[in-house]
PDB file of C-alpha atoms in Angstrom:
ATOM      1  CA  UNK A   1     -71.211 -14.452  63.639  1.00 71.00           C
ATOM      2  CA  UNK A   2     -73.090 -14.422  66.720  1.00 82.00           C
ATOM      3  CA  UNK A   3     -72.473 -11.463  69.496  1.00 87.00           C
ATOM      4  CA  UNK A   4     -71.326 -14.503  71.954  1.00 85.00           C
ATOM      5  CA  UNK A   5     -68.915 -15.801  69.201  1.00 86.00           C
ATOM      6  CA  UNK A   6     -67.333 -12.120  69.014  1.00 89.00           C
ATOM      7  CA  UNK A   7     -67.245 -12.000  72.678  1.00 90.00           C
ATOM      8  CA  UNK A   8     -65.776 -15.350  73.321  1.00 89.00           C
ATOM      9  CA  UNK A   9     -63.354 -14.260  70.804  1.00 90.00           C
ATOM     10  CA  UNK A  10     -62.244 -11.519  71.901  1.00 93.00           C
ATOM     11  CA  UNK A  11     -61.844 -13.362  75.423  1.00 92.00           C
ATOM     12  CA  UNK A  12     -59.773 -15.266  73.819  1.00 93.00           C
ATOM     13  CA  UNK A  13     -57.208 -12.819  72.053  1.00 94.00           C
ATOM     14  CA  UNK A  14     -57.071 -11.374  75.741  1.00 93.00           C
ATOM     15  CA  UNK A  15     -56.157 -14.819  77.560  1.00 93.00           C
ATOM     16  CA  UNK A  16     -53.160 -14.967  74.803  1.00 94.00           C
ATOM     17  CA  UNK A  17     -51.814 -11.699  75.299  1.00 95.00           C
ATOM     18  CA  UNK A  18     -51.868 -11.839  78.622  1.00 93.00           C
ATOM     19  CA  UNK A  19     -50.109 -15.508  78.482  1.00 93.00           C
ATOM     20  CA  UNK A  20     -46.999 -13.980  76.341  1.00 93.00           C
ATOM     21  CA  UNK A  21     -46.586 -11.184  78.354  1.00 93.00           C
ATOM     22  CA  UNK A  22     -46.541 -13.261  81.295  1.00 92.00           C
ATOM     23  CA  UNK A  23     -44.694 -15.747  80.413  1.00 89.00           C
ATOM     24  CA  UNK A  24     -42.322 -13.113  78.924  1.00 90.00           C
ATOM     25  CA  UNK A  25     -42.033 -11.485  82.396  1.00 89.00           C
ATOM     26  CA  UNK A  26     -41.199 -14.976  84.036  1.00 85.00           C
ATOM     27  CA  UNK A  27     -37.456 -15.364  85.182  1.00 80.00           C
ATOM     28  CA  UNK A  28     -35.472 -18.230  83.604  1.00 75.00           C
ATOM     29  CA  UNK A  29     -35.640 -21.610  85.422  1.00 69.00           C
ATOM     30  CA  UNK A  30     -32.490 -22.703  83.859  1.00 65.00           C
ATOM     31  CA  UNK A  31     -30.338 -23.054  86.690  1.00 60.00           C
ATOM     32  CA  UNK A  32     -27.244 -24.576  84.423  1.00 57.00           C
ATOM     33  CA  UNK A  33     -24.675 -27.160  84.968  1.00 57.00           C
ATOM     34  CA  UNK A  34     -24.138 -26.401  88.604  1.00 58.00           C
ATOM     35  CA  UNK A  35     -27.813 -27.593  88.955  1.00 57.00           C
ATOM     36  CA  UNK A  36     -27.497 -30.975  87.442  1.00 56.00           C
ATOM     37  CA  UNK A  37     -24.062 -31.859  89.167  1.00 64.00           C
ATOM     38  CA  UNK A  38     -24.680 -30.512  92.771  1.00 57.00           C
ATOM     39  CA  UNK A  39     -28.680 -31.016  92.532  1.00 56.00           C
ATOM     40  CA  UNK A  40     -29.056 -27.267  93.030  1.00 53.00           C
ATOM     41  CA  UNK A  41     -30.772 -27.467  96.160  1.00 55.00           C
ATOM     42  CA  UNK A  42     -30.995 -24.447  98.372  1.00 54.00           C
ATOM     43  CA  UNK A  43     -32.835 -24.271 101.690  1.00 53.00           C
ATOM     44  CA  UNK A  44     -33.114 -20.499 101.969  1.00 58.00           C
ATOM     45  CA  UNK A  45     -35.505 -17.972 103.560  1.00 57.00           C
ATOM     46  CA  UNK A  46     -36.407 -17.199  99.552  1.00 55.00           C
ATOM     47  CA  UNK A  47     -37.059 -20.797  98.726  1.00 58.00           C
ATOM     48  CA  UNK A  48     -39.241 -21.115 101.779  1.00 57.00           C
ATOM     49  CA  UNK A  49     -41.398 -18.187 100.435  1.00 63.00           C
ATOM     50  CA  UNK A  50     -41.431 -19.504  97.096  1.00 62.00           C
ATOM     51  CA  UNK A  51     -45.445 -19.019  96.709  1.00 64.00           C
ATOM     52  CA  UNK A  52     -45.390 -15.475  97.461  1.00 75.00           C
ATOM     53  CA  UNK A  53     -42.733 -14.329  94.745  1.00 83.00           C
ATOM     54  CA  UNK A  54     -43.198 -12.748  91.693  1.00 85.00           C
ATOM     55  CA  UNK A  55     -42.928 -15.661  89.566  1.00 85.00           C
ATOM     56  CA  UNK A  56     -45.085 -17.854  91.841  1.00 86.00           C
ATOM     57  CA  UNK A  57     -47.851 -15.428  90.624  1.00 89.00           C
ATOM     58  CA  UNK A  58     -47.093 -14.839  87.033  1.00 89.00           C
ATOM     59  CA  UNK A  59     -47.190 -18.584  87.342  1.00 89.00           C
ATOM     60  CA  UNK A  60     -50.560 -18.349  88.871  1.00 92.00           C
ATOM     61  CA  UNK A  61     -51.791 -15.966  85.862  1.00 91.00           C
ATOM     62  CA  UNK A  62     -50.298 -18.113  83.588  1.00 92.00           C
ATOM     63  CA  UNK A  63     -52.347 -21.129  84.572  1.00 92.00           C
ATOM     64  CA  UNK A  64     -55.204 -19.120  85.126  1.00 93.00           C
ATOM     65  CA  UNK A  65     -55.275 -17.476  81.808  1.00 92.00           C
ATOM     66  CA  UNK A  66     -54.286 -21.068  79.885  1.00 94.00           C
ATOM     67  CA  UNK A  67     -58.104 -22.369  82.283  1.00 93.00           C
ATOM     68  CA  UNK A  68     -59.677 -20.129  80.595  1.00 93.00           C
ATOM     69  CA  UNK A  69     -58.355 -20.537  77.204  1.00 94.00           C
ATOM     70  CA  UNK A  70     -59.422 -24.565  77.439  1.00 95.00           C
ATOM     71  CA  UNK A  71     -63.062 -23.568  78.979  1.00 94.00           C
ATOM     72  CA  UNK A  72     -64.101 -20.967  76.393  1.00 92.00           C
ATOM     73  CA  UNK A  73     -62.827 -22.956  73.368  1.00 93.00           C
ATOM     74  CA  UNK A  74     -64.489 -26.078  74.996  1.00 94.00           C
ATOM     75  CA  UNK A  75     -67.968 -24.120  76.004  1.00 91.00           C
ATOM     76  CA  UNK A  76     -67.881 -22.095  72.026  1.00 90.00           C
ATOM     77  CA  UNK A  77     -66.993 -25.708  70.265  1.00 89.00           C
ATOM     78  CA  UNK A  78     -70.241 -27.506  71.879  1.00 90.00           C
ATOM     79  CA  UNK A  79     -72.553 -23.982  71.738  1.00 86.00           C
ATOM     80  CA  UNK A  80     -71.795 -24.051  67.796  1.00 83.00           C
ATOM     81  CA  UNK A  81     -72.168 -27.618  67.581  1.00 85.00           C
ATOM     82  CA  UNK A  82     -75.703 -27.704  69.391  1.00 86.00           C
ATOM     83  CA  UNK A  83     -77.317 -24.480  67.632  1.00 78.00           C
ATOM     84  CA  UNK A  84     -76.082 -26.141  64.393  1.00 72.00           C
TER      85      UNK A  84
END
């Protein structure tokens, strides 16, 4: 194994950690049967402000982290494939 393969591993094991915490630390979207009958829409101050809450950025990281993921698996499968 290569250093960048170790690396780009290791990158890797991060980016998944850091997606099951996050995700872990996300609040539950279910909002139940009231949801589906009344359409569980709320025009409040908080859903106005929904980017700057806490789980609009664990959101954020989420995606981020799941990028990142799909780049360095992407980049590491066609570096192997052209030193090969």
């Amino acid at each position: 194994m290569s250093t960048i393969e170790i690396v780009a591993g290791a990158v890797l094991l991060l980016c998944s950690l850091i997606i099951v915490l996050v995700v872990l630390a996300q609040d539950s979207k279910d909002d139940g049967l009231t949801s589906a009958i009344g359409g569980g829409y709320n025009e409040s101050f908080y859903e106005g402000n929904k980017g700057r809450t806490k789980d609009a950025k664990l959101s954020r990281i989420t995606g981020l982290a799941t990028g990142l993921i799909f780049v360095i698996t992407l980049v590491m499968t066609v570096l192997i494939n052209v030193i090969k």
